[in-house]
XYZ file of C-alpha atoms in Angstrom:
581
model
C 60.067 -46.322 7.800
C 56.907 -46.956 5.754
C 54.547 -49.518 7.223
C 54.563 -52.942 5.611
C 51.676 -53.361 3.188
C 50.766 -56.824 4.505
C 51.464 -58.511 7.811
C 53.486 -61.173 5.989
C 56.126 -58.501 5.273
C 56.639 -57.691 8.955
C 59.644 -58.918 10.867
C 58.989 -62.568 11.679
C 58.309 -63.730 15.210
C 57.803 -67.263 16.510
C 54.158 -68.193 17.086
C 53.004 -70.521 19.850
C 49.654 -72.259 20.501
C 47.366 -70.106 22.645
C 43.705 -71.248 22.675
C 41.661 -73.456 20.352
C 43.298 -72.871 16.948
C 44.651 -69.423 17.877
C 48.399 -68.861 17.991
C 50.312 -65.952 19.528
C 53.544 -64.041 19.180
C 54.565 -61.086 21.346
C 57.229 -58.516 20.489
C 58.846 -55.683 22.368
C 59.509 -52.611 20.254
C 62.439 -51.458 22.353
C 65.808 -52.989 21.453
C 67.212 -55.157 24.216
C 63.844 -55.605 25.936
C 62.102 -58.983 25.896
C 58.328 -59.473 25.940
C 56.740 -62.452 27.668
C 53.227 -63.782 28.186
C 51.197 -66.087 30.394
C 47.691 -67.523 30.057
C 45.411 -68.350 32.990
C 41.792 -69.347 33.439
C 39.236 -66.915 34.819
C 35.887 -67.675 36.489
C 33.294 -68.530 33.877
C 35.790 -70.246 31.608
C 37.423 -67.136 30.132
C 41.187 -66.934 29.717
C 43.375 -64.038 30.785
C 46.435 -63.284 28.692
C 49.050 -61.196 30.476
C 51.812 -59.641 28.405
C 54.822 -57.979 30.016
C 57.435 -55.935 28.198
C 59.163 -54.103 31.086
C 57.893 -50.649 30.183
C 58.413 -50.957 26.419
C 55.774 -50.668 23.687
C 54.489 -54.129 22.879
C 52.827 -55.869 19.950
C 50.559 -58.892 20.356
C 50.086 -60.955 17.205
C 47.181 -63.398 17.070
C 46.580 -65.693 14.114
C 43.795 -68.172 13.253
C 43.681 -70.574 10.259
C 40.914 -69.414 7.904
C 38.941 -72.670 7.907
C 35.264 -71.601 7.454
C 35.636 -67.979 8.598
C 33.076 -65.561 7.130
C 33.223 -62.385 9.205
C 35.029 -60.288 11.793
C 33.150 -58.015 14.218
C 34.718 -55.199 16.209
C 33.265 -52.089 17.910
C 34.342 -49.698 15.152
C 33.346 -52.040 12.327
C 30.307 -50.145 11.065
C 29.292 -51.773 7.794
C 32.654 -53.543 7.366
C 31.783 -56.827 9.074
C 32.884 -59.371 6.517
C 36.527 -60.398 6.041
C 38.923 -57.605 5.146
C 42.445 -58.155 3.828
C 45.162 -57.372 6.347
C 46.351 -54.434 4.248
C 42.979 -52.760 4.904
C 41.873 -53.654 8.442
C 42.769 -50.867 10.892
C 41.338 -49.467 14.124
C 42.582 -46.781 16.495
C 40.851 -47.306 19.829
C 40.811 -45.549 23.177
C 38.589 -45.067 26.214
C 36.361 -42.598 24.323
C 36.522 -44.236 20.911
C 35.674 -47.907 20.709
C 37.460 -50.697 22.537
C 40.280 -53.086 21.733
C 38.004 -56.050 21.064
C 37.073 -58.301 18.174
C 35.392 -61.530 17.188
C 36.135 -63.797 14.227
C 33.301 -66.213 13.409
C 32.489 -68.943 10.916
C 29.547 -69.759 8.640
C 27.578 -71.362 11.479
C 28.028 -68.221 13.573
C 30.396 -69.925 16.034
C 33.407 -67.927 17.155
C 36.964 -68.728 16.165
C 38.568 -65.890 18.140
C 36.930 -63.537 20.642
C 38.959 -61.087 22.704
C 38.758 -57.795 24.575
C 41.310 -55.681 26.397
C 40.706 -56.042 30.136
C 42.133 -52.557 30.745
C 40.226 -50.085 28.545
C 42.168 -46.917 29.347
C 45.398 -47.329 27.320
C 44.989 -46.463 23.631
C 45.724 -49.181 21.115
C 46.257 -49.606 17.410
C 44.727 -52.767 15.974
C 45.639 -54.205 12.588
C 43.529 -57.120 11.397
C 42.399 -59.086 8.375
C 43.107 -62.008 6.108
C 46.763 -62.754 5.504
C 46.686 -63.838 1.886
C 50.190 -65.239 2.106
C 49.505 -67.377 5.183
C 45.852 -68.470 4.720
C 44.992 -67.093 8.128
C 43.151 -64.253 9.836
C 45.437 -62.098 11.934
C 44.962 -59.511 14.671
C 47.952 -57.372 15.655
C 47.466 -55.195 18.747
C 49.988 -52.411 19.412
C 49.993 -51.177 23.018
C 51.919 -48.351 24.711
C 54.499 -48.770 27.472
C 53.073 -49.839 30.816
C 54.467 -50.625 34.251
C 51.980 -53.444 34.767
C 51.291 -56.318 32.352
C 48.801 -55.675 29.583
C 45.757 -57.936 29.994
C 43.669 -59.424 27.232
C 40.531 -61.479 27.827
C 39.933 -64.439 25.514
C 36.748 -66.476 25.118
C 37.051 -70.142 24.100
C 35.059 -71.144 21.046
C 31.405 -70.127 21.601
C 28.259 -70.951 19.597
C 27.707 -67.328 18.574
C 29.192 -63.854 18.724
C 26.446 -62.870 21.177
C 27.358 -65.759 23.483
C 31.031 -64.765 23.476
C 30.143 -61.128 24.158
C 27.898 -62.157 27.066
C 30.875 -63.892 28.666
C 32.996 -60.765 28.274
C 30.236 -58.495 29.602
C 29.851 -60.740 32.613
C 33.544 -60.403 33.448
C 33.441 -56.615 33.109
C 30.244 -56.390 35.190
C 32.014 -58.108 38.102
C 35.208 -56.085 37.661
C 33.834 -52.581 37.122
C 32.205 -49.963 39.338
C 29.218 -49.716 37.026
C 27.054 -46.617 37.295
C 23.644 -47.434 38.800
C 20.850 -47.703 36.237
C 17.576 -46.327 37.622
C 14.301 -47.471 36.128
C 13.981 -44.073 34.455
C 16.925 -44.998 32.205
C 14.790 -47.874 30.915
C 11.706 -46.033 29.669
C 10.935 -44.617 26.190
C 12.388 -41.198 25.453
C 11.190 -38.185 23.486
C 14.077 -36.216 21.971
C 13.868 -32.854 20.261
C 16.782 -33.292 17.845
C 15.371 -34.655 14.596
C 11.989 -33.047 15.223
C 13.372 -29.533 15.679
C 17.143 -29.587 15.227
C 18.209 -26.274 16.773
C 14.805 -24.618 16.308
C 13.515 -25.418 19.795
C 11.471 -23.224 22.119
C 9.737 -23.649 25.455
C 6.289 -23.594 23.879
C 7.133 -26.139 21.182
C 8.868 -28.517 23.580
C 6.019 -28.384 26.071
C 3.509 -29.229 23.346
C 5.508 -32.310 22.363
C 6.115 -33.288 25.977
C 2.401 -33.492 26.739
C 1.762 -35.827 23.820
C 4.905 -37.873 24.489
C 3.816 -38.523 28.072
C 0.369 -39.637 26.860
C 2.000 -42.087 24.428
C 4.153 -43.713 27.111
C 7.440 -41.797 27.172
C 9.066 -41.228 30.547
C 12.036 -39.001 29.644
C 12.485 -35.886 27.513
C 15.862 -34.880 26.121
C 16.262 -31.271 25.038
C 18.959 -31.428 22.405
C 21.191 -28.822 20.766
C 19.704 -25.363 20.253
C 18.510 -24.486 23.754
C 21.694 -22.594 24.573
C 22.870 -19.137 23.583
C 24.688 -19.402 20.272
C 22.856 -22.611 19.404
C 22.127 -22.003 15.745
C 23.625 -22.591 12.319
C 24.213 -26.368 12.738
C 27.798 -25.619 13.771
C 29.460 -25.341 17.165
C 30.966 -21.860 17.111
C 28.713 -20.771 19.991
C 29.566 -23.607 22.365
C 31.162 -22.913 25.712
C 28.868 -20.791 27.895
C 25.947 -23.217 28.203
C 23.368 -20.637 29.207
C 19.725 -20.924 28.101
C 18.777 -18.726 25.169
C 16.286 -16.232 26.684
C 14.567 -15.739 23.323
C 13.701 -19.447 23.177
C 13.370 -20.159 26.907
C 12.437 -16.984 28.814
C 12.278 -18.945 32.087
C 14.156 -22.183 31.547
C 13.799 -23.389 35.133
C 10.019 -22.956 35.101
C 9.882 -24.709 31.732
C 11.778 -27.704 33.108
C 9.399 -27.925 36.076
C 6.381 -27.790 33.759
C 7.645 -30.708 31.666
C 8.522 -32.680 34.780
C 4.998 -32.039 36.016
C 3.768 -34.125 33.081
C 5.612 -37.127 34.496
C 8.760 -36.834 32.372
C 12.370 -36.744 33.518
C 14.227 -33.875 31.839
C 17.749 -34.055 30.342
C 19.584 -31.297 28.468
C 22.211 -31.746 25.773
C 25.696 -30.444 26.465
C 29.050 -30.835 24.734
C 31.279 -29.692 27.607
C 34.629 -30.120 25.843
C 33.735 -27.911 22.863
C 34.698 -24.232 22.812
C 33.608 -21.925 20.012
C 34.907 -18.439 19.114
C 31.455 -16.885 19.608
C 31.204 -17.927 23.268
C 31.589 -15.207 25.887
C 34.096 -17.361 27.749
C 36.224 -17.989 24.650
C 39.029 -15.601 25.603
C 39.272 -17.104 29.078
C 39.496 -20.720 27.902
C 41.093 -20.483 24.464
C 44.602 -21.203 25.831
C 43.282 -24.583 27.017
C 41.705 -25.456 23.656
C 44.592 -25.530 21.211
C 43.367 -28.196 18.785
C 40.393 -27.911 16.398
C 37.508 -30.294 16.895
C 36.537 -32.728 14.162
C 33.100 -31.053 14.133
C 32.797 -27.611 12.510
C 33.374 -24.323 14.282
C 34.895 -25.331 17.613
C 38.087 -26.318 19.361
C 38.474 -28.930 22.080
C 39.253 -28.204 25.709
C 42.168 -30.343 26.838
C 40.865 -32.669 29.595
C 44.429 -33.304 30.790
C 44.457 -29.808 32.296
C 43.138 -29.740 35.913
C 41.648 -26.299 35.239
C 39.609 -27.716 32.364
C 38.321 -30.594 34.439
C 37.203 -28.252 37.232
C 35.550 -25.975 34.684
C 33.622 -28.823 33.038
C 32.436 -30.225 36.373
C 31.340 -26.826 37.695
C 29.581 -26.041 34.435
C 27.624 -29.308 34.354
C 26.821 -29.178 38.054
C 25.477 -25.632 37.792
C 23.331 -26.582 34.805
C 21.718 -29.494 36.663
C 21.437 -27.736 40.030
C 20.234 -24.317 38.871
C 17.502 -25.608 36.563
C 16.426 -28.768 38.357
C 17.466 -31.128 35.571
C 17.376 -34.899 36.014
C 20.556 -35.417 34.024
C 22.562 -34.583 30.934
C 23.148 -35.868 27.446
C 26.957 -35.745 27.237
C 27.950 -35.312 23.611
C 31.251 -35.272 21.734
C 33.340 -36.744 24.531
C 35.199 -38.596 21.779
C 36.639 -35.252 20.680
C 39.168 -35.652 23.507
C 41.041 -38.043 21.222
C 42.416 -35.072 19.238
C 45.039 -34.767 21.974
C 46.171 -38.376 21.707
C 49.716 -38.939 20.536
C 51.064 -35.428 21.141
C 53.574 -36.663 23.700
C 51.673 -35.326 26.700
C 50.022 -37.173 29.552
C 47.404 -39.803 28.778
C 44.039 -38.601 27.553
C 42.325 -41.764 28.745
C 43.354 -41.389 32.371
C 42.440 -37.685 32.285
C 38.942 -38.559 31.033
C 38.560 -41.162 33.775
C 39.491 -38.544 36.375
C 37.097 -36.006 34.857
C 34.140 -38.355 34.441
C 34.534 -39.996 37.853
C 34.361 -36.628 39.569
C 31.501 -35.532 37.312
C 29.479 -38.624 38.259
C 30.159 -38.067 41.960
C 29.253 -34.386 41.796
C 26.038 -34.856 39.829
C 24.962 -37.853 41.927
C 25.209 -35.659 45.013
C 22.752 -33.242 43.383
C 20.440 -35.862 41.830
C 20.939 -39.304 43.429
C 19.417 -41.170 40.471
C 20.985 -38.889 37.866
C 20.666 -39.873 34.201
C 23.729 -39.523 31.965
C 23.530 -40.384 28.295
C 26.662 -41.485 26.438
C 26.856 -42.251 22.711
C 28.670 -44.562 20.367
C 31.614 -44.787 20.102
C 32.185 -44.106 23.823
C 29.842 -46.727 25.279
C 32.276 -49.599 25.910
C 33.251 -51.283 29.187
C 35.605 -48.500 30.191
C 32.748 -45.978 30.189
C 30.370 -48.157 32.234
C 31.111 -46.205 35.455
C 30.176 -42.886 33.854
C 26.857 -43.279 32.037
C 23.645 -45.270 32.302
C 21.932 -44.455 28.985
C 24.038 -45.765 26.102
C 22.799 -44.459 22.765
C 23.606 -45.749 19.334
C 25.172 -43.414 16.810
C 23.148 -41.102 14.556
C 21.267 -42.815 11.729
C 18.262 -40.590 10.925
C 15.291 -42.516 9.453
C 17.465 -45.607 8.831
C 15.711 -48.536 10.505
C 18.327 -51.059 9.393
C 21.225 -49.013 10.762
C 19.373 -48.461 14.034
C 18.805 -52.186 14.423
C 22.437 -52.987 13.667
C 23.867 -50.248 15.853
C 21.718 -51.029 18.882
C 22.723 -54.696 18.737
C 26.365 -53.755 18.207
C 26.199 -51.382 21.174
C 24.646 -54.058 23.374
C 27.488 -56.515 22.752
C 29.877 -54.646 25.063
C 27.408 -52.526 27.055
C 27.973 -53.397 30.712
C 24.681 -53.031 32.626
C 23.763 -49.651 31.110
C 20.482 -49.320 29.231
C 21.136 -49.385 25.473
C 19.110 -46.723 23.665
C 18.279 -46.392 20.009
C 19.125 -43.415 17.927
C 16.100 -41.171 17.710
C 13.357 -42.479 15.422
C 12.054 -40.172 12.713
C 9.789 -40.413 9.670
C 7.657 -38.097 7.568
C 4.021 -37.407 8.407
C 2.880 -38.838 5.054
C 4.546 -42.226 5.638
C 2.356 -45.356 5.769
C 1.760 -46.871 9.202
C 3.971 -49.814 8.211
C 6.918 -47.413 8.044
C 6.185 -46.094 11.530
C 5.922 -49.631 12.871
C 9.150 -50.691 11.158
C 11.043 -47.849 12.806
C 9.823 -48.994 16.229
C 10.297 -52.710 15.509
C 13.885 -52.078 14.433
C 14.850 -51.031 17.968
C 12.692 -53.394 20.013
C 15.746 -54.821 21.767
C 16.784 -51.419 23.092
C 15.111 -48.432 24.739
C 13.339 -46.484 21.971
C 13.914 -42.783 21.498
C 11.417 -40.884 19.318
C 11.969 -37.541 17.607
C 9.066 -36.433 15.428
C 6.620 -33.551 15.812
C 3.858 -35.467 17.488
C 1.305 -32.678 17.082
C 1.670 -32.879 13.295
C 1.191 -36.644 12.954
C -2.006 -38.257 11.676
C -4.085 -40.270 14.123
C -3.007 -43.601 12.633
C 0.661 -42.742 13.333
C -0.132 -41.912 16.955
C -2.098 -45.155 17.290
C 0.893 -47.088 15.925
C 3.332 -45.390 18.310
C 1.050 -46.034 21.268
C 0.555 -49.691 20.316
C 4.233 -50.460 19.875
C 5.301 -48.590 23.006
C 2.723 -50.654 24.923
C 4.121 -53.839 23.405
C 7.639 -52.735 24.275
C 6.569 -51.989 27.848
C 4.791 -55.337 28.201
C 7.945 -57.156 27.043
C 10.551 -54.789 28.538
C 12.302 -57.232 30.877
C 12.382 -59.854 28.159
C 13.775 -57.419 25.590
C 16.366 -55.718 27.805
C 17.389 -58.357 30.331
C 17.090 -61.802 28.764
C 19.755 -63.407 26.599
C 19.418 -62.170 23.019
C 20.618 -64.064 19.959
C 20.736 -61.788 16.898
C 22.622 -64.093 14.537
C 25.711 -63.315 12.487
C 26.869 -59.683 12.333
C 27.491 -59.856 8.568
C 23.816 -60.804 8.046
C 22.771 -57.575 9.824
C 20.724 -59.326 12.488
C 17.699 -60.232 10.364
C 16.274 -62.659 12.935
C 16.602 -61.708 16.596
C 15.375 -64.002 19.340
C 15.189 -63.466 23.062
C 13.779 -65.916 25.581
C 13.058 -66.103 29.285
C 11.377 -68.989 31.060
C 8.355 -70.024 28.943
C 8.351 -66.864 26.798
C 10.156 -66.246 23.516
C 10.056 -63.162 21.298
C 11.344 -63.247 17.740
C 11.646 -60.169 15.550
C 11.943 -60.972 11.857
C 13.563 -58.441 9.524
C 13.982 -60.509 6.359
C 12.407 -63.376 4.497
C 13.557 -66.058 6.926
C 12.145 -69.335 8.222
C 11.486 -68.865 11.934
C 11.870 -71.908 14.180
C 9.681 -72.127 17.259
C 10.940 -74.554 19.891
C 7.641 -75.847 21.269
C 9.453 -78.039 23.784
C 11.264 -75.081 25.371
C 8.606 -72.347 25.353
C 4.828 -72.081 25.498
C 4.301 -68.405 24.670
C 5.729 -66.821 21.537
C 5.590 -63.320 20.107
C 6.515 -63.150 16.414
C 7.143 -59.603 15.167
C 7.073 -58.984 11.425
C 9.623 -56.334 10.514
C 10.020 -57.726 6.988
C 8.595 -56.493 3.681
C 6.159 -59.438 3.420
C 2.660 -59.835 4.814
C 3.516 -63.272 6.153
C 6.150 -65.078 8.170
C 7.384 -68.605 7.480
C 7.308 -70.758 10.633
C 8.406 -74.245 11.556
C 8.154 -76.225 14.781
C 11.172 -77.753 16.486
C 11.340 -79.907 19.588
C 7.699 -80.940 19.196
C 4.600 -80.338 17.128
C 1.171 -79.322 18.312
C -1.747 -76.962 18.339
C -1.236 -73.289 19.129
C -3.679 -70.473 19.654
C -2.735 -67.565 17.417
C -3.782 -63.901 17.695
C -2.613 -61.504 14.978
C -2.387 -57.715 15.235
C -1.687 -55.158 12.523
C 0.900 -52.362 12.789
C -1.520 -50.091 14.668
C -2.759 -52.872 16.972
C -6.014 -53.526 15.159
C -7.231 -56.892 13.854
C -7.227 -59.100 16.946
C -8.707 -62.194 15.326
C -7.890 -65.485 17.034
C -7.436 -68.879 15.446
C -6.063 -72.275 16.373
C -3.397 -73.661 14.061
C -1.270 -76.797 13.984
C 2.447 -76.181 14.159
C 4.297 -78.611 11.907
C 7.946 -79.414 11.369
C 7.796 -78.402 7.716
C 7.808 -74.639 7.064
C 4.399 -73.078 6.632
C 3.133 -69.553 6.183
C 1.334 -67.485 8.832
C -0.297 -64.287 7.641
C 1.054 -61.434 9.744
C 0.791 -57.945 8.226
C 4.118 -56.212 7.746
C 4.665 -54.048 10.792
C 2.403 -56.340 12.821
C 2.837 -59.257 15.188
C 1.330 -62.539 16.298
C 0.902 -64.001 19.783
C 1.094 -67.795 19.853
C 0.248 -69.930 22.865
C 0.981 -73.665 22.902
C -1.896 -75.905 24.041
């Protein structure tokens, strides 16, 4: 039967009050089987919805009157973060592709509905959007058969999306065996990808590594191209994962040399991809029956025990034989190509694979670093990675800002990393600064040819990495309020004790609460050479020190902070330090 165009055309089901203004209906999709639900309170004020359907597929329907709703955020939302009609809103989620979660919010930014599946392994289909017929926003979650009740976490009305997500992250942090996050997962990274793509070599990487260490990086990631068959921007050569001797004549010695500069060393690997040009293709082709969504390769089926052993042995040998500090695990989301074929669950197979991989690699390197990437950075993946990178957005500062904040919403304890920063060598220093400012609230990754940059670019990188290091705990650990998702996080604030940092990415009036904080850092990521400020909580004199994008121009002045907005000259790409007296 064709799917109903709108949710109003679906078979009716009685709705009941659930939480705040949210109502619920649950349906079993097996004739003769009834679905039931209960709601209980969790520590921290969250609610746990349990839905039982006695082993039948189940549908959970949530509905909220529209009132002042302006946007709906969910992990796969991308740029669609306003209100969609219910004939358009769709998401297919699984352990390695997003999470069954969402947040409806109003014009003030307060939440009207915030939920997340407590059990991230089962796949789910989510239908959502505005029901034009019923003047409401609906979320319909379709879940597979299960022996135990399905569990859905709900957050009562919160002042912001970020506040609701913090509550959810807190629950997952206490309920999940989170992978330890060593300090080395929380330092700036140099990556080879955008700088070299697949054209890497030992000599070129070592030259960049020396400069990256001098600038303040603590990790180097060798991306695609180091391996035999790593050329052509496709994946036909994937599968053997042996260093290309033409590029790296002695890979182990090369790794030691880079580590000798003070950098941890990670190598890129896509362990589920198998290409026809790999030497091992004939051996493993029977276990890779479905094409990947990326060109040139097929996907090894992680449900096969032989595949899981192969992947673990392959990754372990790579780390052990070459002395690596960890791996960048790419394209794990390709496992989803096996979803829905009637076989055993892909999600549980990936949990089995990744749990054993973590255990095996941790035995080799106790503080092993494992990088995961959107879209597989949600709560269910928290046990298996400690560097959580936002999805590719080359040279796009806005996308990097949005994606790092989006990633952080459901990142449980892992260090959120930016996509690699890149720019051209002829760019003005303001452009360099804007790239770094865009990802202040995450761990920055840089991917440019440092030996080809002008001095003013290197000065700008060094200055902003120092600022990031000076504010690291504030930026990564304190509560962050980025504003409404549909406004693309143009004013981001984070505060801890008497310190407050605000990064401004649009022409906004920035409120400084002089009663709550005494030290402020105002970062100008906008296209203006000034920032509009206003005092709240109190008025008074502040000492102000302004720096340009490369750190120069440390003039000090004393200014009076007033309640009415006033303009402070801060160069674009620069910042100001304000101290209340």
